[in-house]
Amino acid sequence: AQYYQVKAKYPDAILLFRVGDFYETFGEDAVTASRVLGIVLTSRNNGGNDVELAGFPHHSMDLYLPRLVRAGYRVAICEQMEKPSPQKKIVKREVT
């Protein structure tokens, strides 16, 4: 739900969504990122629907971000704004 709320604000951009040590893309963004970046496209069953996923380690941002921009895509980067903890299931995130 958090991803879809952020994505709704940036519908014309590929949303790189920070999840732990990775930037993940979902749905059509994942299909595009996989094709443009040459990364693996997978899927996960989310409540009965398969959702496409493609991601890369956060330390590879300097490699992958320029490729997306050079290919003509707008990119929104959604960072974790707090550290995960056992008490909190979902961390606060913001597009930076």
PDB file of C-alpha atoms in Angstrom:
ATOM      1  CA  ALA A   1       0.000   0.000   0.000  1.00  0.00           C
ATOM      2  CA  GLN A   2       2.842   2.401   0.843  1.00  0.00           C
ATOM      3  CA  TYR A   3       4.456   1.824  -2.561  1.00  0.00           C
ATOM      4  CA  TYR A   4       1.191   2.499  -4.427  1.00  0.00           C
ATOM      5  CA  GLN A   5       0.594   5.725  -2.481  1.00  0.00           C
ATOM      6  CA  VAL A   6       4.022   7.031  -3.481  1.00  0.00           C
ATOM      7  CA  LYS A   7       3.721   5.781  -7.071  1.00  0.00           C
ATOM      8  CA  ALA A   8       0.401   7.632  -7.460  1.00  0.00           C
ATOM      9  CA  LYS A   9       2.265  10.909  -6.841  1.00  0.00           C
ATOM     10  CA  TYR A  10       4.878  10.101  -9.530  1.00  0.00           C
ATOM     11  CA  PRO A  11       2.982   8.169 -12.216  1.00  0.00           C
ATOM     12  CA  ASP A  12       5.257   9.314 -15.053  1.00  0.00           C
ATOM     13  CA  ALA A  13       8.497   8.257 -13.320  1.00  0.00           C
ATOM     14  CA  ILE A  14      10.143   4.938 -12.623  1.00  0.00           C
ATOM     15  CA  LEU A  15       9.949   4.624  -8.849  1.00  0.00           C
ATOM     16  CA  LEU A  16      13.043   3.200  -7.168  1.00  0.00           C
ATOM     17  CA  PHE A  17      11.668   2.094  -3.796  1.00  0.00           C
ATOM     18  CA  ARG A  18      14.251   1.443  -1.081  1.00  0.00           C
ATOM     19  CA  VAL A  19      13.690  -1.848   0.722  1.00  0.00           C
ATOM     20  CA  GLY A  20      16.547  -2.585   3.079  1.00  0.00           C
ATOM     21  CA  ASP A  21      19.753  -2.784   1.060  1.00  0.00           C
ATOM     22  CA  PHE A  22      17.975  -2.775  -2.325  1.00  0.00           C
ATOM     23  CA  TYR A  23      16.101  -0.444  -4.623  1.00  0.00           C
ATOM     24  CA  GLU A  24      13.071  -2.330  -5.906  1.00  0.00           C
ATOM     25  CA  THR A  25      10.771  -1.613  -8.821  1.00  0.00           C
ATOM     26  CA  PHE A  26       7.300  -3.117  -9.228  1.00  0.00           C
ATOM     27  CA  GLY A  27       4.812  -3.736 -12.034  1.00  0.00           C
ATOM     28  CA  GLU A  28       5.447  -1.895 -15.295  1.00  0.00           C
ATOM     29  CA  ASP A  29       8.405  -0.083 -13.720  1.00  0.00           C
ATOM     30  CA  ALA A  30       9.985  -3.485 -13.045  1.00  0.00           C
ATOM     31  CA  VAL A  31       9.425  -4.625 -16.623  1.00  0.00           C
ATOM     32  CA  THR A  32      11.040  -1.423 -17.931  1.00  0.00           C
ATOM     33  CA  ALA A  33      13.919  -1.485 -15.439  1.00  0.00           C
ATOM     34  CA  SER A  34      14.653  -5.122 -16.217  1.00  0.00           C
ATOM     35  CA  ARG A  35      14.800  -4.425 -19.951  1.00  0.00           C
ATOM     36  CA  VAL A  36      16.793  -1.181 -19.765  1.00  0.00           C
ATOM     37  CA  LEU A  37      19.202  -2.242 -17.002  1.00  0.00           C
ATOM     38  CA  GLY A  38      19.609  -5.898 -17.920  1.00  0.00           C
ATOM     39  CA  ILE A  39      18.529  -7.072 -14.457  1.00  0.00           C
ATOM     40  CA  VAL A  40      16.396 -10.092 -13.609  1.00  0.00           C
ATOM     41  CA  LEU A  41      12.620  -9.723 -13.714  1.00  0.00           C
ATOM     42  CA  THR A  42      10.821 -11.841 -11.126  1.00  0.00           C
ATOM     43  CA  SER A  43       7.347 -11.823  -9.641  1.00  0.00           C
ATOM     44  CA  ARG A  44       5.662 -12.289  -6.307  1.00  0.00           C
ATOM     45  CA  ASN A  45       2.108 -13.287  -5.548  1.00  0.00           C
ATOM     46  CA  ASN A  46       0.521 -10.396  -3.694  1.00  0.00           C
ATOM     47  CA  GLY A  47      -2.922 -11.350  -2.428  1.00  0.00           C
ATOM     48  CA  GLY A  48      -3.799 -13.436  -5.463  1.00  0.00           C
ATOM     49  CA  ASN A  49      -2.143 -11.254  -8.119  1.00  0.00           C
ATOM     50  CA  ASP A  50       1.350 -11.722  -9.482  1.00  0.00           C
ATOM     51  CA  VAL A  51       3.372  -8.503  -9.268  1.00  0.00           C
ATOM     52  CA  GLU A  52       6.559  -8.090 -11.312  1.00  0.00           C
ATOM     53  CA  LEU A  53       9.724  -7.181  -9.380  1.00  0.00           C
ATOM     54  CA  ALA A  54      13.201  -6.066 -10.407  1.00  0.00           C
ATOM     55  CA  GLY A  55      15.796  -4.609  -8.081  1.00  0.00           C
ATOM     56  CA  PHE A  56      19.436  -3.876  -7.481  1.00  0.00           C
ATOM     57  CA  PRO A  57      21.673  -3.289  -4.443  1.00  0.00           C
ATOM     58  CA  HIS A  58      21.627   0.282  -3.109  1.00  0.00           C
ATOM     59  CA  HIS A  59      25.397   0.586  -3.556  1.00  0.00           C
ATOM     60  CA  SER A  60      24.893   0.143  -7.332  1.00  0.00           C
ATOM     61  CA  MET A  61      22.797   3.320  -7.684  1.00  0.00           C
ATOM     62  CA  ASP A  62      25.642   5.208  -9.426  1.00  0.00           C
ATOM     63  CA  LEU A  63      25.723   2.481 -12.076  1.00  0.00           C
ATOM     64  CA  TYR A  64      21.992   2.068 -12.727  1.00  0.00           C
ATOM     65  CA  LEU A  65      20.480   5.546 -12.274  1.00  0.00           C
ATOM     66  CA  PRO A  66      22.435   7.122 -15.168  1.00  0.00           C
ATOM     67  CA  ARG A  67      21.363   4.274 -17.461  1.00  0.00           C
ATOM     68  CA  LEU A  68      17.688   4.963 -16.796  1.00  0.00           C
ATOM     69  CA  VAL A  69      18.104   8.704 -17.308  1.00  0.00           C
ATOM     70  CA  ARG A  70      20.151   8.276 -20.502  1.00  0.00           C
ATOM     71  CA  ALA A  71      17.415   5.972 -21.807  1.00  0.00           C
ATOM     72  CA  GLY A  72      14.996   8.912 -21.419  1.00  0.00           C
ATOM     73  CA  TYR A  73      13.162   7.953 -18.230  1.00  0.00           C
ATOM     74  CA  ARG A  74      12.245  10.162 -15.295  1.00  0.00           C
ATOM     75  CA  VAL A  75      13.167   8.524 -11.993  1.00  0.00           C
ATOM     76  CA  ALA A  76      11.812   9.090  -8.489  1.00  0.00           C
ATOM     77  CA  ILE A  77      13.935   7.747  -5.625  1.00  0.00           C
ATOM     78  CA  CYS A  78      12.009   6.777  -2.499  1.00  0.00           C
ATOM     79  CA  GLU A  79      14.298   6.419   0.514  1.00  0.00           C
ATOM     80  CA  GLN A  80      13.737   4.933   3.951  1.00  0.00           C
ATOM     81  CA  MET A  81      13.680   7.866   6.349  1.00  0.00           C
ATOM     82  CA  GLU A  82      14.113   5.797   9.511  1.00  0.00           C
ATOM     83  CA  LYS A  83      15.796   2.594  10.527  1.00  0.00           C
ATOM     84  CA  PRO A  84      13.687  -0.558  10.612  1.00  0.00           C
ATOM     85  CA  SER A  85      12.932  -1.944  14.052  1.00  0.00           C
ATOM     86  CA  PRO A  86      11.100  -4.983  15.406  1.00  0.00           C
ATOM     87  CA  GLN A  87       8.402  -2.670  16.805  1.00  0.00           C
ATOM     88  CA  LYS A  88       7.667  -1.082  13.421  1.00  0.00           C
ATOM     89  CA  LYS A  89       6.562  -3.183  10.488  1.00  0.00           C
ATOM     90  CA  ILE A  90       6.608  -0.338   7.927  1.00  0.00           C
ATOM     91  CA  VAL A  91       9.229   2.398   7.947  1.00  0.00           C
ATOM     92  CA  LYS A  92       8.609   5.968   6.878  1.00  0.00           C
ATOM     93  CA  ARG A  93       9.686   6.639   3.271  1.00  0.00           C
ATOM     94  CA  GLU A  94       9.902   9.778   1.154  1.00  0.00           C
ATOM     95  CA  VAL A  95      10.904  10.657  -2.373  1.00  0.00           C
ATOM     96  CA  THR A  96      14.190  12.484  -2.185  1.00  0.00           C
TER      97      THR A  96
END
